[in-house]
């Protein structure tokens, strides 16, 4: 199971620069040329986790395996992309399947870098992209609604036929979403019920996905510009990074990167922040396994029960799950590893109903 994040934004705002920095290498072409990216770039990025090193030390692990998320860098959107402007919006289909969206917004000045709208205005850019995502969803919803409406004509509302009922229910949700989109409201703002969400899940609506704004700033901006703070649409979060600087830091050898962070007095780079924020956006938690062969981070959705977590390691573990031995990572490190933690009675035994917590070190007992 891997989680993925799609990067959207206007052309030339620093999407590929951010993506490259994330991958720590120049995989995607990034240049001062709007629509530089045409085909999507896909990359898997390790999630930084300071806990791993400490766990590996007490377990004398031979290797450390961080968990990862996938990023997809796509072409830039422009106003009226849904009418075919720029490259159109067909490439949005490349990110239909992602779990969350990161929108890069240009807040850096530099007159040499062309802005497709001719002026630097983060709030306007946000509105433009927002509208294009809404229009893309509106096209999707309208198409499905017309099919569902025609199929529903033959359904007798009084009959107890399950498939017919589902069709009518779907029609209702689609109409609700369509009205919201027409009001220029994102589907995520509707707060649909679980049943409603399930009915439209297969449409993979872009505006229903969690959204994180990445404000690409330069060193002249110190504080979150008020215009952005006040104008971000509902149910969204934002972080600031300097993509250019981040991509330069990312190219330095590991040791120099550490020195650089020390000089700046920071414990994490903007990229670390971006990866972590994306991870949080996805509502994911990390549990850990630690032993001599390896210390490893694993990802599950928040609220996952122990068998589901075991299933991330191996799908067969779901069926064979017997129980889990669990200890919080700090206690694990303080105790000095599995056997000492057990001697001190710090390891708990948990069953099938246990909700895994972020930072749990787990050992699953499996009936094979
Ligand atoms: N000064 C400055 N320049 C930047 C920054 N981020 C990106 N750039 C420059 O802006 C230009 C466009 O960057 P890209 O990363 O290719 O932009 P993009 O959003 O992927 O663009 P398209 O693929 O065309 O949609 C490049 O010349 C970058 O070097 C930044 O933070 N500061
Ligand atoms: Mg690009």
Coordinates of C-alpha atoms and ligand atoms in Angstrom, one line a residue:
X1 CA 0.0 0.0 0.0
X2 CA 1.5 3.3 -1.0
X3 CA 0.2 6.8 -0.6
X4 CA 0.6 9.5 -3.2
X5 CA 0.4 13.2 -3.5
X6 CA -0.1 15.1 -6.7
X7 CA 1.5 18.5 -7.3
X8 CA -0.5 21.2 -9.1
X9 CA -0.2 24.9 -9.8
X10 CA 0.2 27.5 -12.5
X11 CA 3.1 27.0 -15.0
X12 CA 6.5 28.2 -13.9
X13 CA 5.7 28.5 -10.2
X14 CA 8.3 25.9 -9.0
X15 CA 6.5 22.6 -9.1
X16 CA 9.3 20.7 -10.8
X17 CA 11.9 22.5 -8.7
X18 CA 10.1 21.4 -5.6
X19 CA 9.7 17.9 -6.9
X20 CA 13.4 17.6 -7.9
X21 CA 14.5 18.8 -4.5
X22 CA 12.2 16.2 -3.0
X23 CA 13.9 13.5 -5.0
X24 CA 17.3 15.1 -4.4
X25 CA 18.2 14.8 -8.0
X26 CA 17.4 16.5 -11.2
X27 CA 14.9 14.0 -12.5
X28 CA 12.2 16.4 -13.8
X29 CA 13.2 19.2 -16.2
X30 CA 12.8 22.5 -14.5
X31 CA 13.4 25.7 -16.3
X32 CA 12.2 29.2 -16.8
X33 CA 9.9 28.2 -19.5
X34 CA 6.1 27.9 -18.9
X35 CA 4.8 24.4 -19.6
X36 CA 8.2 22.9 -19.2
X37 CA 6.6 19.8 -17.8
X38 CA 4.3 17.9 -20.1
X39 CA 4.4 14.2 -19.1
X40 CA 4.0 13.5 -15.4
X41 CA 7.0 12.7 -13.3
X42 CA 6.6 10.2 -10.5
X43 CA 8.9 9.8 -7.6
X44 CA 9.0 8.0 -4.3
X45 CA 10.3 10.1 -1.4
X46 CA 11.4 8.8 2.0
X47 CA 9.6 10.3 5.0
X48 CA 12.3 11.7 7.4
X49 CA 11.9 10.3 10.9
X50 CA 14.3 11.1 13.7
X51 CA 13.1 8.1 15.8
X52 CA 14.6 5.5 13.4
X53 CA 18.2 6.3 14.2
X54 CA 17.6 6.0 18.0
X55 CA 15.7 2.7 17.6
X56 CA 18.4 1.3 15.3
X57 CA 21.0 2.1 17.8
X58 CA 19.5 0.3 20.7
X59 CA 18.5 -2.7 18.5
X60 CA 21.9 -2.7 16.8
X61 CA 20.1 -2.9 13.5
X62 CA 22.0 -3.6 10.3
X63 CA 19.8 -1.2 8.3
X64 CA 17.2 1.5 8.6
X65 CA 14.2 1.6 6.2
X66 CA 12.1 4.7 6.3
X67 CA 8.6 4.8 5.1
X68 CA 7.8 6.6 1.8
X69 CA 5.2 8.5 -0.1
X70 CA 4.9 9.0 -3.8
X71 CA 4.9 12.5 -5.4
X72 CA 3.6 13.2 -8.9
X73 CA 4.7 16.3 -10.7
X74 CA 2.4 17.3 -13.5
X75 CA 2.0 20.1 -16.1
X76 CA 1.0 23.6 -15.1
X77 CA -2.7 24.8 -15.3
X78 CA -3.8 28.2 -16.6
X79 CA -7.1 30.1 -16.4
X80 CA -9.6 28.5 -18.7
X81 CA -7.6 25.2 -19.0
X82 CA -11.0 23.5 -18.9
X83 CA -11.8 25.2 -22.2
X84 CA -8.5 24.0 -23.6
X85 CA -6.3 27.0 -22.7
X86 CA -2.6 26.2 -22.2
X87 CA -2.2 22.5 -22.3
X88 CA -5.9 22.1 -21.3
X89 CA -6.7 20.1 -18.2
X90 CA -6.6 16.6 -19.5
X91 CA -3.4 15.9 -17.6
X92 CA -5.3 16.3 -14.4
X93 CA -6.3 12.7 -15.0
X94 CA -2.7 11.8 -14.1
X95 CA -3.5 12.8 -10.5
X96 CA -7.1 11.4 -10.2
X97 CA -5.8 8.5 -8.2
X98 CA -3.6 10.4 -5.7
X99 CA -4.6 10.6 -2.1
X100 CA -3.9 14.3 -1.6
X101 CA -3.0 17.4 -3.5
X102 CA -0.2 19.9 -3.0
X103 CA -0.6 23.2 -4.7
X104 CA 2.5 25.2 -5.3
X105 CA 1.8 28.9 -5.3
X106 CA 4.4 31.5 -6.5
X107 CA 5.2 34.1 -3.9
X108 CA 8.8 34.7 -5.0
X109 CA 9.4 37.9 -7.0
X110 CA 12.3 37.6 -9.5
X111 CA 11.2 39.5 -12.6
X112 CA 13.3 37.2 -14.8
X113 CA 11.0 34.2 -14.2
X114 CA 7.9 34.6 -16.4
X115 CA 4.5 34.6 -14.8
X116 CA 1.8 33.4 -17.2
X117 CA -0.7 36.0 -15.8
X118 CA 1.9 38.8 -16.1
X119 CA 1.9 39.7 -12.4
X120 CA 2.7 38.0 -9.1
X121 CA -0.4 37.7 -7.1
X122 CA -0.6 34.5 -4.9
X123 CA -4.3 35.1 -4.1
X124 CA -5.3 35.4 -7.8
X125 CA -3.3 32.3 -8.6
X126 CA -5.0 30.4 -5.9
X127 CA -8.4 31.5 -7.2
X128 CA -7.4 30.5 -10.8
X129 CA -6.2 27.0 -9.9
X130 CA -9.1 26.5 -7.5
X131 CA -11.6 27.3 -10.3
X132 CA -9.9 25.0 -12.8
X133 CA -10.0 22.1 -10.3
X134 CA -13.6 22.9 -9.7
X135 CA -14.4 23.0 -13.4
X136 CA -12.6 19.7 -13.9
X137 CA -14.7 18.1 -11.3
X138 CA -17.8 19.7 -12.7
X139 CA -17.1 18.0 -16.0
X140 CA -16.7 14.7 -14.2
X141 CA -19.8 15.0 -12.2
X142 CA -22.0 16.3 -15.0
X143 CA -20.9 13.3 -17.2
X144 CA -21.7 10.8 -14.5
X145 CA -24.9 12.5 -13.5
X146 CA -26.3 12.4 -17.1
X147 CA -25.5 8.6 -17.2
X148 CA -27.1 8.0 -13.7
X149 CA -30.1 10.1 -14.6
X150 CA -30.8 8.1 -17.7
X151 CA -30.3 4.8 -15.9
X152 CA -32.5 5.9 -13.0
X153 CA -35.4 6.5 -15.4
X154 CA -36.2 2.8 -15.4
X155 CA -36.0 2.5 -11.6
X156 CA -39.3 2.4 -9.6
X157 CA -38.7 4.5 -6.5
X158 CA -41.1 2.3 -4.5
X159 CA -39.3 -1.0 -5.4
X160 CA -36.9 -2.4 -2.8
X161 CA -34.3 -3.3 -5.5
X162 CA -30.9 -2.5 -3.9
X163 CA -29.1 -1.5 -7.2
X164 CA -32.0 0.8 -8.1
X165 CA -31.9 2.4 -4.7
X166 CA -28.2 2.9 -4.9
X167 CA -28.6 4.6 -8.3
X168 CA -31.2 7.0 -6.9
X169 CA -28.9 7.8 -3.9
X170 CA -26.0 8.4 -6.2
X171 CA -28.0 10.8 -8.3
X172 CA -28.9 12.7 -5.2
X173 CA -25.3 13.1 -4.0
X174 CA -24.2 14.0 -7.5
X175 CA -26.8 16.8 -7.7
X176 CA -25.6 18.0 -4.3
X177 CA -22.0 18.1 -5.4
X178 CA -22.8 19.7 -8.7
X179 CA -24.7 22.5 -7.0
X180 CA -21.7 23.1 -4.6
X181 CA -19.2 23.2 -7.5
X182 CA -21.5 25.6 -9.4
X183 CA -21.2 27.9 -6.4
X184 CA -17.4 27.5 -6.8
X185 CA -17.2 25.5 -3.6
X186 CA -14.8 22.5 -3.4
X187 CA -16.4 19.1 -2.8
X188 CA -14.3 18.7 0.4
X189 CA -16.2 21.6 1.9
X190 CA -19.5 19.7 1.7
X191 CA -18.7 17.2 4.5
X192 CA -20.5 14.3 3.0
X193 CA -21.6 11.3 5.0
X194 CA -19.6 8.1 4.8
X195 CA -22.4 6.6 2.6
X196 CA -22.4 9.6 0.3
X197 CA -18.6 9.6 0.0
X198 CA -18.6 5.9 -0.9
X199 CA -21.2 6.5 -3.7
X200 CA -18.9 9.0 -5.4
X201 CA -15.5 7.5 -4.5
X202 CA -15.0 6.0 -8.0
X203 CA -15.1 9.5 -9.5
X204 CA -11.9 10.5 -7.6
X205 CA -12.9 14.1 -7.4
X206 CA -10.0 16.4 -7.2
X207 CA -11.6 19.0 -5.0
X208 CA -12.6 16.3 -2.5
X209 CA -9.0 15.4 -1.8
X210 CA -7.1 17.0 1.1
X211 CA -5.2 20.0 -0.1
X212 CA -2.0 21.6 1.2
X213 CA -0.8 25.0 -0.2
X214 CA 3.0 25.3 -0.6
X215 CA 3.9 29.0 -0.8
X216 CA 7.1 29.2 -2.8
X217 CA 8.8 32.2 -1.3
X218 CA 12.1 34.0 -1.6
X219 CA 14.3 35.2 1.2
X220 CA 12.6 38.6 1.2
X221 CA 9.4 37.2 2.8
X222 CA 9.8 36.4 6.4
X223 CA 6.3 36.0 7.6
X224 CA 3.3 34.3 6.2
X225 CA 1.9 37.1 3.9
X226 CA -1.4 38.3 5.3
X227 CA -3.0 38.0 1.9
X228 CA -2.4 34.3 1.9
X229 CA -3.4 33.8 5.5
X230 CA -6.7 35.4 4.8
X231 CA -7.5 34.1 1.4
X232 CA -6.9 30.4 1.7
X233 CA -10.1 28.4 0.9
X234 CA -11.7 26.5 3.8
X235 CA -10.4 23.2 5.1
X236 CA -6.9 23.7 3.8
X237 CA -3.5 24.2 5.3
X238 CA -0.4 25.9 4.1
X239 CA 3.4 25.9 4.6
X240 CA 6.1 28.1 3.1
X241 CA 9.2 26.9 1.4
X242 CA 11.9 28.5 -0.8
X243 CA 12.0 25.9 -3.6
X244 CA 15.1 27.3 -5.2
X245 CA 17.1 27.3 -2.0
X246 CA 15.7 23.9 -1.0
X247 CA 16.8 22.4 -4.3
X248 CA 20.3 23.9 -3.8
X249 CA 20.5 22.5 -0.3
X250 CA 19.2 19.1 -1.5
X251 CA 22.2 18.8 -3.9
X252 CA 24.8 19.2 -1.1
X253 CA 26.3 16.1 0.4
X254 CA 24.5 14.9 3.5
X255 CA 27.1 16.2 5.9
X256 CA 27.0 19.7 4.4
X257 CA 23.3 19.7 4.6
X258 CA 23.6 19.0 8.4
X259 CA 26.1 21.8 8.8
X260 CA 23.8 24.1 6.9
X261 CA 20.9 23.4 9.1
X262 CA 23.1 24.0 12.2
X263 CA 24.2 27.3 10.8
X264 CA 20.6 28.3 10.3
X265 CA 19.6 26.9 13.7
X266 CA 16.9 24.7 12.2
X267 CA 16.4 21.0 12.8
X268 CA 14.6 20.4 9.5
X269 CA 14.7 21.8 6.0
X270 CA 11.6 23.2 4.3
X271 CA 11.5 19.9 2.3
X272 CA 11.3 17.9 5.6
X273 CA 8.4 20.1 6.6
X274 CA 6.7 19.6 3.3
X275 CA 7.0 15.8 3.4
X276 CA 5.8 15.7 7.0
X277 CA 2.9 18.1 6.2
X278 CA 1.9 15.9 3.3
X279 CA 2.0 12.9 5.5
X280 CA -0.3 14.6 8.1
X281 CA -2.5 15.7 5.3
X282 CA -3.1 12.1 4.4
X283 CA -4.1 11.3 7.9
X284 CA -1.4 8.7 8.2
X285 CA 0.5 7.4 11.2
X286 CA 3.8 5.6 11.5
X287 CA 4.4 2.5 13.5
X288 CA 7.8 0.9 13.8
X289 CA 9.5 -2.4 13.9
X290 CA 12.9 -2.8 15.3
X291 CA 15.4 -5.7 15.5
X292 CA 18.9 -6.7 14.5
X293 CA 18.2 -7.1 10.8
X294 CA 16.5 -3.8 10.5
X295 CA 14.6 -0.9 12.0
X296 CA 11.8 0.1 9.9
X297 CA 8.9 2.7 9.6
X298 CA 5.6 1.6 8.3
X299 CA 2.6 3.6 7.3
X300 CA -1.1 3.0 8.2
X301 CA -4.1 5.2 8.1
X302 CA -5.1 6.8 11.4
X303 CA -7.5 4.6 13.3
X304 CA -6.2 1.3 11.8
X305 CA -6.5 -1.7 14.1
X306 CA -3.6 -4.0 14.8
X307 CA -4.4 -6.7 12.1
X308 CA -4.5 -4.0 9.4
X309 CA -1.1 -2.7 10.5
X310 CA 0.3 -6.2 10.4
X311 CA -1.2 -6.5 6.9
X312 CA 1.0 -3.6 5.8
X313 CA 4.0 -5.8 6.5
X314 CA 2.5 -8.8 4.7
X315 CA -1.0 -9.2 3.5
X316 CA -1.2 -12.8 4.9
X317 CA -0.6 -11.3 8.4
X318 CA -4.2 -10.0 8.5
X319 CA -5.7 -13.5 8.4
X320 CA -3.0 -15.0 10.6
X321 CA -3.0 -12.2 13.2
X322 CA -2.8 -13.6 16.8
X323 CA -1.7 -10.7 18.9
X324 CA 0.7 -7.8 19.0
X325 CA 3.5 -6.9 21.4
X326 CA 3.5 -3.2 21.6
X327 CA 5.7 -0.5 23.3
X328 CA 5.9 3.2 22.7
X329 CA 9.2 4.1 20.9
X330 CA 10.5 6.3 23.7
X331 CA 10.1 3.6 26.3
X332 CA 11.7 1.2 23.9
X333 CA 14.8 3.4 23.6
X334 CA 14.9 4.2 27.3
X335 CA 14.6 0.6 28.3
X336 CA 17.4 -0.4 25.8
X337 CA 15.5 -2.7 23.3
X338 CA 13.0 -5.6 23.3
X339 CA 14.4 -8.0 25.9
X340 CA 15.2 -5.3 28.5
X341 CA 11.8 -3.7 27.9
X342 CA 10.1 -7.1 28.4
X343 CA 12.1 -7.7 31.6
X344 CA 10.9 -4.4 33.0
X345 CA 7.3 -5.3 32.1
X346 CA 7.0 -2.4 29.6
X347 CA 5.8 -4.4 26.6
X348 CA 2.0 -4.7 26.3
X349 CA 0.1 -7.5 24.7
X350 CA -2.6 -6.2 22.4
X351 CA -5.4 -8.0 20.5
X352 CA -7.4 -7.6 17.3
X353 CA -9.3 -4.5 18.5
X354 CA -6.2 -2.5 19.4
X355 CA -5.9 0.9 17.6
X356 CA -2.3 1.4 16.5
X357 CA -0.8 4.7 17.6
X358 CA 1.9 6.8 16.0
X359 CA 5.3 5.8 17.5
X360 CA 4.3 2.3 18.5
X361 CA 7.0 -0.2 18.2
X362 CA 5.2 -3.5 17.3
X363 CA 6.0 -7.1 17.1
X364 CA 3.2 -9.2 15.5
X365 CA 2.6 -12.8 16.4
X366 CA 1.2 -14.6 13.4
X367 CA -0.4 -18.0 13.0
X368 CA 1.0 -19.2 9.7
Ligands
LIG1 N1 13.8 32.9 -7.7 C1 13.2 31.8 -7.7 N2 13.1 31.0 -8.8 C2 12.4 29.9 -8.7 C3 11.9 29.4 -7.5 N3 11.3 28.2 -7.7 C4 11.4 28.0 -9.1 N4 12.1 29.0 -9.7 C5 12.4 29.1 -11.1 O1 11.2 29.2 -11.8 C6 11.4 28.5 -13.0 C7 10.2 27.5 -13.2 O2 10.4 26.5 -12.2 P1 9.8 25.0 -12.5 O3 10.0 24.3 -11.3 O4 10.2 24.5 -13.8 O5 8.2 25.4 -12.6 P2 7.0 24.4 -12.9 O6 5.9 24.9 -11.9 O7 7.3 23.0 -12.8 O8 6.6 24.9 -14.3 P3 5.8 24.0 -15.5 O9 6.3 22.7 -15.6 O10 6.2 24.8 -16.7 O11 4.4 24.1 -15.2 C8 12.8 27.8 -13.0 O12 13.6 28.7 -13.8 C9 13.1 27.8 -11.6 O13 14.5 27.9 -11.4 C10 12.1 30.1 -6.3 O14 11.8 29.8 -5.2 N5 12.8 31.3 -6.5
LIG2 MG1 7.3 21.5 -14.2

